XYZ file of N, CA and C in Angstrom:
723
model
N 94.253 87.500 116.021
C 94.238 87.255 114.498
C 94.852 86.004 114.261
N 94.205 85.452 113.085
C 94.294 84.245 112.773
C 95.750 84.286 111.762
N 96.831 83.133 111.970
C 97.696 83.095 111.050
C 98.898 83.742 111.650
N 99.985 84.271 111.043
C 100.968 85.060 111.123
C 101.283 86.386 109.878
N 102.027 87.179 110.441
C 102.015 88.222 109.207
C 102.904 87.535 107.977
N 102.068 87.417 106.971
C 102.591 86.903 105.667
C 102.118 85.390 105.523
N 101.361 85.016 106.322
C 100.861 83.684 106.631
C 99.412 83.363 106.770
N 98.992 82.509 106.296
C 97.498 82.224 106.446
C 97.087 81.459 107.660
N 95.791 81.226 108.143
C 95.507 80.604 109.268
C 95.717 79.253 109.244
N 95.984 78.437 107.972
C 96.615 77.156 108.141
C 98.092 76.902 108.216
N 98.604 78.058 108.232
C 100.178 78.321 108.578
C 100.667 77.974 107.014
N 100.237 78.272 106.020
C 100.377 78.245 104.517
C 101.231 79.768 104.371
N 102.189 79.730 103.468
C 102.797 81.087 103.413
C 102.274 81.760 102.322
N 101.815 83.133 102.571
C 100.839 83.991 101.733
C 102.143 84.681 100.724
N 101.577 84.968 99.912
C 102.515 85.344 98.582
C 102.747 86.695 98.738
N 104.058 86.902 99.406
C 104.655 88.223 99.401
C 105.333 88.787 98.252
N 105.261 88.064 97.163
C 105.967 88.432 95.678
C 107.239 89.187 95.794
N 108.060 88.487 96.351
C 109.462 89.276 96.145
C 109.736 89.670 94.764
N 109.939 90.818 94.404
C 110.409 91.257 93.126
C 109.363 91.196 91.881
N 108.056 90.832 92.491
C 106.915 90.592 91.461
C 105.733 91.232 92.079
N 105.043 91.900 91.172
C 103.545 92.162 91.703
C 102.970 92.920 90.787
N 101.707 92.930 91.256
C 101.138 93.666 90.299
C 102.392 94.764 90.347
N 94.704 101.069 80.097
C 96.130 100.846 80.733
C 96.912 102.266 80.996
N 97.017 102.664 81.046
C 97.338 103.902 81.524
C 96.180 104.859 81.534
N 95.711 105.135 82.976
C 94.822 106.437 82.967
C 95.425 107.761 82.531
N 94.907 108.731 82.731
C 95.667 110.050 82.908
C 96.691 110.142 83.818
N 97.578 111.185 83.763
C 98.526 111.301 84.945
C 97.899 111.617 86.345
N 98.662 111.221 87.466
C 98.044 111.409 88.660
C 97.667 112.433 89.138
N 98.355 113.676 88.360
C 98.031 115.084 88.880
C 96.549 115.359 88.556
N 96.112 114.761 87.340
C 94.758 115.114 86.737
C 93.686 113.989 87.182
N 94.016 112.807 87.792
C 93.253 111.971 88.418
C 93.251 111.697 89.600
N 92.640 112.154 90.496
C 92.794 111.629 91.847
C 92.390 110.256 92.326
N 92.788 109.071 92.489
C 92.160 107.819 92.605
C 92.495 107.372 93.998
N 93.004 108.236 94.971
C 92.982 107.806 96.420
C 91.717 107.460 96.800
N 91.554 106.314 97.742
C 90.285 105.807 98.143
C 89.425 105.223 97.186
N 90.046 105.000 96.029
C 89.037 104.352 94.574
C 89.395 102.805 94.838
N 88.512 101.783 94.643
C 88.909 100.438 94.254
C 89.478 100.309 92.846
N 90.494 99.638 92.801
C 91.032 99.197 91.571
C 91.073 97.856 91.057
N 91.183 97.374 89.887
C 91.451 95.936 89.699
C 92.493 96.068 88.349
N 93.272 95.100 88.010
C 94.107 94.934 86.946
C 95.040 93.534 86.792
N 95.529 93.449 85.691
C 96.327 92.029 85.450
C 97.536 92.741 85.635
N 98.339 91.354 86.092
C 99.756 91.483 86.194
C 100.557 90.566 85.681
N 101.688 91.091 84.780
C 102.272 90.158 84.167
C 103.507 89.713 84.958
N 103.762 88.582 85.237
C 105.116 87.972 86.177
C 106.110 88.007 85.201
N 107.224 87.587 85.717
C 108.469 87.735 84.874
C 108.479 86.478 83.796
N 107.687 85.632 84.307
C 107.765 84.273 83.681
C 106.568 84.404 82.424
N 105.974 85.644 82.382
C 104.846 85.787 81.422
C 103.492 85.329 82.106
N 103.509 84.532 83.048
C 102.131 84.375 83.506
C 101.490 85.562 83.931
N 100.182 85.549 83.674
C 99.184 86.794 84.107
C 98.317 86.513 85.161
N 98.429 87.467 86.257
C 97.534 87.033 87.417
C 96.221 88.345 87.406
N 95.565 88.378 88.485
C 94.596 89.481 88.182
C 94.582 89.577 89.990
N 94.263 90.920 89.981
C 94.589 91.737 91.340
C 93.395 92.742 91.661
N 92.676 92.843 92.973
C 91.663 93.695 93.161
C 92.272 94.624 94.350
N 92.028 95.753 94.718
C 92.559 96.407 95.894
C 91.960 97.619 95.974
N 92.482 98.235 96.881
C 92.040 99.857 97.131
C 93.393 100.680 97.397
N 93.260 101.922 96.650
C 94.340 102.813 96.780
C 94.088 103.671 98.017
N 95.465 103.351 98.735
C 95.440 104.120 100.175
C 95.809 105.732 100.183
N 97.153 105.693 99.339
C 97.620 106.875 99.527
C 98.495 107.319 98.339
N 98.934 108.401 97.917
C 99.448 109.081 96.886
C 100.972 109.374 97.439
N 102.203 109.035 96.935
C 103.180 109.241 97.524
C 103.676 110.887 97.063
N 104.012 111.806 98.224
C 103.961 113.245 97.666
C 105.444 113.429 97.023
N 106.264 112.914 97.414
C 107.657 113.136 96.421
C 107.443 112.313 95.034
N 106.862 111.444 94.915
C 106.694 110.847 93.587
C 105.283 110.564 93.166
N 104.646 111.555 92.489
C 103.098 111.429 92.366
C 102.567 110.265 91.715
N 103.572 109.552 91.141
C 103.166 108.278 90.414
C 103.062 107.078 91.060
N 103.727 107.194 92.231
C 103.970 106.081 93.244
C 102.631 105.918 94.280
N 101.779 104.959 94.272
C 100.544 104.778 94.996
C 100.878 103.692 96.071
N 100.446 103.716 97.086
C 100.145 102.664 98.174
C 98.926 102.136 98.102
N 98.834 100.708 98.299
C 97.876 99.880 97.488
C 97.656 98.791 98.696
N 96.440 98.592 99.057
C 95.998 97.290 99.901
C 95.409 96.189 98.922
N 95.830 95.426 98.570
C 95.050 94.261 97.812
C 94.189 93.339 98.533
N 93.106 92.833 98.061
C 92.275 92.065 98.868
C 92.843 90.703 98.888
N 92.824 90.284 100.366
C 93.538 88.873 100.808
C 94.847 89.151 101.187
N 95.840 90.303 101.142
C 97.089 90.294 101.245
C 97.052 91.388 102.441
N 97.893 90.828 103.476
C 98.209 91.665 104.398
C 99.053 93.007 104.546
N 100.066 92.919 103.601
C 100.738 93.950 103.592
C 100.597 95.033 102.602
N 100.999 96.091 102.852
C 100.863 97.121 101.727
C 101.930 97.333 100.600
N 101.785 97.527 99.376
C 102.494 97.661 98.369
C 102.467 98.803 97.695
N 103.667 99.073 97.234
C 104.021 100.561 96.431
C 104.163 100.279 94.955
N 103.321 100.640 94.280
C 103.354 100.955 92.767
C 102.922 102.218 92.158
N 103.797 102.225 90.925
C 103.470 103.179 89.890
C 102.592 102.720 89.035
N 101.257 102.944 89.169
C 100.152 102.194 88.855
C 100.061 102.824 87.487
N 100.496 103.848 87.042
C 99.844 104.356 85.761
C 101.332 104.398 84.717
N 102.429 103.806 85.392
C 103.666 103.654 84.481
C 104.452 102.428 84.337
N 103.735 101.428 85.023
C 104.465 99.920 85.122
C 103.927 99.474 83.908
N 104.876 98.977 83.427
C 104.439 98.130 81.927
C 103.783 96.824 82.271
N 104.096 96.237 83.302
C 103.294 95.035 83.668
C 102.352 95.080 84.384
N 101.533 96.115 84.654
C 100.293 96.265 84.957
C 99.241 96.463 83.706
N 98.638 95.442 83.424
C 97.848 95.519 82.301
C 96.148 95.976 82.477
N 95.676 96.525 81.808
C 93.916 96.523 82.225
C 93.790 97.211 83.200
N 94.293 98.140 83.693
C 94.007 98.817 84.937
C 92.833 99.405 84.895
N 91.813 99.136 85.854
C 90.503 99.623 86.165
C 90.485 100.492 87.288
N 89.744 101.805 87.467
C 89.709 102.529 88.328
C 88.294 102.792 88.475
N 87.718 102.237 89.543
C 86.473 102.523 89.839
C 85.930 103.773 90.737
N 84.965 104.536 89.860
C 84.970 106.034 90.578
C 84.195 106.032 91.941
N 83.504 104.974 92.591
C 82.927 105.143 93.863
C 84.030 104.913 94.911
N 84.319 105.924 95.665
C 85.077 105.837 96.605
C 84.736 104.917 97.978
N 85.794 104.440 98.465
C 85.502 103.735 99.601
C 85.090 104.501 100.759
N 83.835 104.037 101.340
C 83.466 104.689 102.426
C 84.169 104.614 103.815
N 84.742 105.700 104.034
C 86.039 105.765 105.128
C 85.415 106.135 106.325
N 84.867 104.998 107.002
C 84.275 105.422 108.472
C 85.492 105.737 109.351
N 85.050 106.510 110.679
C 86.021 106.923 111.496
C 86.107 105.585 112.309
N 87.379 105.733 113.025
C 87.872 104.748 113.949
C 86.811 104.434 115.058
N 86.407 103.645 115.577
C 85.174 103.353 116.662
C 85.953 103.855 117.836
N 87.046 103.896 118.276
C 87.349 104.351 119.582
C 88.809 105.291 119.430
N 88.472 106.389 119.121
C 89.753 107.356 118.800
C 90.814 107.313 120.242
N 90.287 107.133 121.336
C 91.172 107.464 122.590
C 91.974 105.954 122.819
N 91.427 105.000 122.250
C 91.808 103.679 122.386
C 93.288 103.449 121.233
N 92.756 104.102 120.121
C 93.530 104.109 119.046
C 94.915 105.005 119.417
N 94.702 106.085 119.893
C 95.923 106.856 120.348
C 96.481 106.358 121.333
N 96.088 105.351 122.197
C 96.655 104.617 123.316
C 97.723 103.646 122.436
N 97.386 102.985 121.399
C 98.257 101.901 120.711
C 99.455 102.745 119.523
N 99.056 104.060 119.170
C 99.922 104.282 117.910
C 101.313 104.710 118.604
N 102.106 104.428 117.877
C 103.591 104.707 118.158
C 104.269 104.040 119.090
N 103.548 102.680 119.571
C 103.624 102.153 120.866
C 104.484 100.702 120.228
N 105.363 100.291 120.973
C 105.850 98.889 120.746
C 104.954 97.754 121.377
N 104.736 96.625 120.619
C 103.817 95.653 120.985
C 104.008 94.524 120.629
N 103.345 93.666 121.379
C 103.446 92.074 121.041
C 102.067 91.662 120.719
N 102.065 91.271 119.432
C 100.904 90.913 118.460
C 100.736 89.380 118.441
N 99.546 88.626 118.987
C 99.633 87.224 118.814
C 98.847 86.840 117.640
N 99.263 85.921 116.807
C 99.008 85.145 115.562
C 98.634 83.815 116.000
N 97.317 83.390 115.462
C 97.055 81.837 115.534
C 97.321 80.985 114.466
N 98.210 80.031 114.413
C 98.561 79.427 113.064
C 98.073 78.144 113.264
N 98.605 77.387 112.730
C 98.180 75.925 112.366
C 97.904 75.259 113.537
N 96.877 74.437 113.545
C 96.669 73.658 115.087
C 96.381 74.342 116.231
N 95.893 75.707 115.976
C 95.982 76.621 117.037
C 96.966 77.014 117.928
N 98.244 76.877 117.360
C 99.518 77.276 117.754
C 99.694 78.850 117.667
N 99.944 79.373 118.867
C 99.732 80.820 118.920
C 101.200 81.183 119.016
N 101.617 82.515 118.460
C 102.941 83.038 118.439
C 102.800 84.202 118.313
N 103.744 84.944 119.027
C 104.123 86.202 119.529
C 104.856 87.018 118.622
N 104.545 88.068 118.018
C 105.305 88.810 117.002
C 105.667 90.234 117.726
N 106.893 90.689 117.885
C 107.250 92.054 118.370
C 107.147 92.940 117.252
N 106.343 94.017 117.348
C 106.535 95.108 116.543
C 106.075 96.402 116.725
N 105.625 97.168 115.900
C 105.454 98.755 116.343
C 104.373 99.293 115.591
N 103.076 99.606 116.312
C 101.890 100.382 115.792
C 102.468 101.771 114.988
N 102.372 102.053 113.729
C 102.927 103.201 113.195
C 101.815 104.246 113.248
N 100.631 104.098 112.818
C 99.721 104.886 112.335
C 98.359 104.328 112.034
N 97.174 105.362 112.234
C 95.982 104.756 111.617
C 96.091 104.887 110.068
N 95.678 103.754 109.467
C 95.702 103.779 108.167
C 94.830 104.695 107.440
N 95.275 105.065 105.964
C 94.385 105.989 105.623
C 93.185 105.077 105.043
N 92.322 105.989 104.444
C 91.014 105.196 103.890
C 90.205 104.571 104.952
N 90.872 103.132 105.109
C 90.389 102.438 106.136
C 90.529 102.887 107.511
N 89.720 103.844 108.249
C 90.167 104.466 109.337
C 90.171 103.484 110.673
N 89.356 102.371 110.477
C 89.569 101.588 111.807
C 90.997 100.508 111.474
N 91.691 100.388 110.430
C 92.685 99.849 110.168
C 93.982 100.669 110.789
N 95.053 99.698 111.135
C 96.448 100.588 111.470
C 97.391 100.007 110.795
N 98.302 100.806 110.402
C 99.592 100.717 109.919
C 100.552 99.964 111.042
N 101.143 98.900 110.725
C 102.046 98.007 111.847
C 103.297 97.479 110.901
N 104.269 97.219 111.970
C 105.374 96.561 111.326
C 106.008 95.625 112.401
N 106.888 94.752 111.765
C 107.275 93.609 112.769
C 108.802 93.675 112.762
N 109.306 93.091 113.968
C 110.850 93.392 114.191
C 111.608 92.321 113.331
N 110.809 90.982 112.974
C 111.590 90.193 112.197
C 111.189 90.420 110.774
N 110.251 91.072 110.485
C 109.643 91.217 109.019
C 109.447 92.703 108.709
N 110.286 93.407 108.568
C 110.115 95.033 108.781
C 109.768 95.516 107.460
N 108.479 95.101 107.040
C 107.537 95.710 106.088
C 106.220 96.128 106.399
N 105.824 96.903 105.724
C 104.544 97.475 106.022
C 103.357 96.527 105.877
N 102.462 96.515 107.148
C 101.439 95.636 107.035
C 100.160 96.553 107.832
N 98.991 96.101 107.553
C 97.803 96.631 107.747
C 96.841 95.799 108.455
N 96.438 95.955 109.563
C 95.313 95.107 110.322
C 94.335 95.906 110.984
N 93.192 95.470 111.389
C 92.443 96.199 112.248
C 92.657 95.374 113.660
N 93.399 96.619 114.425
C 93.988 96.041 115.796
C 93.160 96.148 116.988
N 92.119 97.088 116.976
C 91.301 97.474 118.484
C 90.829 96.422 119.059
N 90.130 95.505 117.961
C 89.794 94.210 118.875
C 90.702 93.273 119.393
N 91.920 93.215 118.640
C 93.068 92.263 119.027
C 93.385 92.935 120.503
N 93.438 94.274 120.668
C 94.080 94.777 121.918
C 92.973 94.620 122.856
N 91.810 94.639 122.594
C 90.615 94.466 123.850
C 90.486 92.978 124.226
N 91.059 92.227 123.140
C 90.959 90.765 123.434
C 92.187 90.233 124.089
N 93.364 91.063 124.333
C 94.357 90.674 124.646
C 95.578 89.865 123.743
N 95.168 89.811 122.413
C 96.102 89.491 121.571
C 97.082 90.515 120.923
N 97.151 91.870 121.405
C 97.915 92.953 121.295
C 98.368 93.620 122.530
N 99.557 93.467 122.815
C 99.958 94.321 124.176
C 100.939 95.094 123.925
N 100.817 95.972 124.820
C 101.888 97.114 124.670
C 102.902 96.709 125.650
N 104.241 96.888 125.049
C 105.518 96.414 125.908
C 106.293 97.729 126.067
N 106.952 97.915 127.037
C 108.021 98.923 127.355
C 108.973 98.924 126.264
N 109.364 100.272 125.784
C 110.593 100.115 124.712
C 111.099 101.490 124.882
N 112.584 101.354 125.253
C 113.220 102.588 125.461
C 113.249 103.537 124.375
N 113.109 102.888 123.013
C 113.456 103.599 121.735
C 112.076 104.565 121.658
N 110.802 104.449 122.422
C 109.980 105.266 122.171
C 109.781 106.747 122.533
N 111.256 107.087 122.986
C 111.471 108.427 123.552
C 112.755 108.838 122.250
N 112.304 109.771 121.568
C 113.329 110.096 120.383
C 114.511 110.749 121.030
N 115.599 110.078 120.488
C 116.810 110.990 120.988
C 116.742 112.199 121.121
N 117.304 113.105 122.227
C 117.201 114.360 122.178
C 118.402 115.107 121.187
N 119.586 114.402 120.968
C 120.413 114.945 120.346
C 120.312 114.599 118.470
N 118.998 114.299 118.334
C 118.760 114.249 116.909
C 118.084 115.238 116.457
N 118.461 116.211 115.711
C 118.028 117.419 115.041
C 116.972 116.912 114.308
N 115.750 117.376 114.376
C 114.296 117.354 113.830
C 114.580 117.708 112.350
N 115.235 118.845 112.116
C 115.306 119.251 110.669
C 116.161 118.113 109.874
N 116.987 117.617 110.473
C 117.949 116.549 109.893
C 116.932 115.255 109.146
N 116.295 114.995 110.241
C 115.307 113.944 110.012
C 114.477 114.136 108.864
N 113.745 115.411 108.999
C 112.933 115.952 107.821
C 113.571 115.834 106.510
N 114.692 116.304 106.359
C 115.657 116.326 105.325
C 115.663 114.861 104.697
N 115.492 113.676 105.208
C 115.789 112.455 104.476
C 114.413 112.227 103.610
N 113.546 112.881 103.764
C 112.450 112.342 102.874
C 112.764 112.893 101.448
N 112.675 111.821 100.494
C 113.151 111.998 99.266
C 114.541 111.722 98.886
N 115.320 111.348 99.754
C 116.726 110.986 99.739
C 116.892 109.457 99.296
N 118.008 109.252 98.558
C 118.272 108.085 98.161
C 119.081 107.372 99.136
N 118.880 105.842 99.488
C 119.302 105.307 100.355
C 120.089 103.954 99.704
N 120.940 103.465 100.413
C 121.567 102.104 99.949
C 121.656 100.994 101.029
N 121.024 100.025 100.953
C 121.108 98.847 101.938
C 121.821 97.642 101.279
N 122.924 97.248 102.203
C 123.799 96.273 101.957
C 123.157 94.825 102.473
N 122.970 93.933 101.528
C 122.442 92.748 101.937
C 123.498 91.858 102.561
N 123.324 90.619 103.356
C 124.271 89.921 103.876
C 125.356 89.118 102.895
N 124.724 88.852 101.653
C 125.904 88.433 100.760
C 126.382 89.317 100.038
N 126.676 90.610 100.467
C 127.541 91.599 99.854
C 126.908 92.592 98.670
N 125.693 92.215 98.550
C 124.906 92.918 97.023
C 124.399 93.986 97.980
N 123.819 94.904 97.128
C 123.280 96.253 97.432
C 121.952 96.703 96.844
N 121.073 97.200 97.797
C 119.723 97.557 97.157
C 119.645 98.966 97.230
N 118.980 99.874 96.252
C 118.854 101.226 96.381
C 117.410 101.390 96.408
N 117.150 102.522 97.205
C 115.696 102.885 97.610
C 115.672 104.397 98.025
N 114.423 104.676 98.056
C 114.073 106.110 98.742
C 113.222 106.375 99.528
N 113.604 107.315 100.595
C 112.970 107.487 101.654
C 111.760 108.137 101.087
N 110.368 107.745 101.489
C 109.297 108.349 101.161
C 108.274 108.811 102.107
N 108.540 108.481 103.305
C 107.604 108.923 104.497
C 108.376 108.743 105.740
N 107.896 109.947 106.643
C 108.310 109.956 107.978
C 107.086 109.345 108.975
N 107.416 108.597 109.898
C 106.239 108.132 110.764
C 106.121 109.263 111.976
N 105.061 109.964 111.873
C 104.911 110.969 112.966
C 105.085 110.792 114.460
N 104.520 109.553 114.664
C 104.449 108.957 116.014
C 105.879 108.670 116.659
N 106.772 108.067 115.385
C 108.130 107.882 115.655
C 108.905 108.477 114.716
N 109.348 109.707 115.001
C 110.168 110.394 114.065
C 111.470 109.985 113.511
N 112.144 109.112 114.145
C 113.273 108.383 113.763
C 113.061 107.271 112.475
N 111.590 106.914 112.557
C 111.179 105.704 111.458
C 110.879 106.246 110.396
N 111.076 105.556 109.281
C 110.743 105.967 107.920
C 110.161 104.976 107.169
N 109.539 105.180 106.047
C 109.103 104.047 105.178
C 110.126 104.255 104.076
N 110.679 103.068 103.446
C 111.539 103.060 102.179
C 110.923 102.274 101.063
N 111.123 102.832 99.911
C 110.510 101.987 98.704
C 111.911 101.692 98.002
N 112.404 100.325 98.179
C 113.256 99.829 97.230
C 113.139 99.632 95.427
N 113.807 100.006 94.768
C 113.583 99.857 93.243
C 113.179 98.487 92.878
N 113.642 97.547 93.647
C 113.571 95.842 93.156
C 112.627 95.274 94.141
N 111.715 96.087 94.645
C 110.606 95.488 95.503
C 109.424 96.383 95.632
N 108.233 95.584 95.580
C 107.202 96.205 95.732
C 106.710 96.561 97.457
N 107.570 95.880 98.313
C 107.015 96.029 99.732
C 107.554 97.535 100.012
N 106.820 97.854 101.259
C 107.364 99.288 101.731
C 108.060 98.728 103.133
N 109.277 99.098 103.009
C 110.204 98.656 104.476
C 110.164 99.860 105.239
N 109.994 99.419 106.692
C 110.139 100.293 107.758
C 111.363 100.117 108.725
N 112.116 101.277 108.533
C 113.407 101.172 109.475
C 113.594 102.398 110.301
N 114.079 102.435 111.380
C 114.468 103.527 112.151
C 115.873 104.137 111.765
N 115.939 104.983 111.093
C 117.256 105.411 110.425
C 118.162 106.000 111.131
N 117.514 106.644 112.302
C 118.256 107.219 113.594
C 119.340 106.138 113.917
N 118.847 105.051 114.349
C 119.631 103.624 114.870
C 120.670 103.264 113.813
N 120.263 103.494 112.605
C 121.287 103.063 111.415
C 122.306 104.044 111.109
N 122.246 105.431 111.274
C 122.946 106.445 111.087
C 124.315 106.411 111.846
């Protein structure tokens, strides 16, 4: 893979848009847009208008207005209330859905899902850097892509990983955490979906979010959507409890 998570091949920081990111079609219950291409303008806090194109990956069950979106040219996945956010302007939903071809090698896909990995990115001047992370699942809609997160940047990314694995740029590493602790009750973990969580920053400030998804291959790992951010954060909540 060229670049690093959130960086391009030249080593230039990609726009992760902390606190900014990307008119109202019918309610999500009446208009299933999962798998559709979309485009819209976005009003930044300073008033600047930017333009975005992407694909709707999934609708969050506990909040039907919240969608996970993969924008063109951006490696991470965003969570947005597409039909409610006043900063989203001129939302266009294109009726033709993306052709969701099946993963080319399901056996190989199952080999990497749920595993801790080292992922090699090539940056400026050909410098190669290893990022430790975890392959979470096959991505929706784009079946040859995978959800992945990284130890030093615990947000939800999406890459085509099978070629990286074949070429040695994605390597499975041993991880004691791959076995779910036997003393953790599955029902307790299931009950976390939809619960509010509070995260303390190093500066003493706090962030409030909601648990929106449990990772099937790693049941102690969850997706969290914070109120002040469009990124989807990935945390092992059993470790933090």
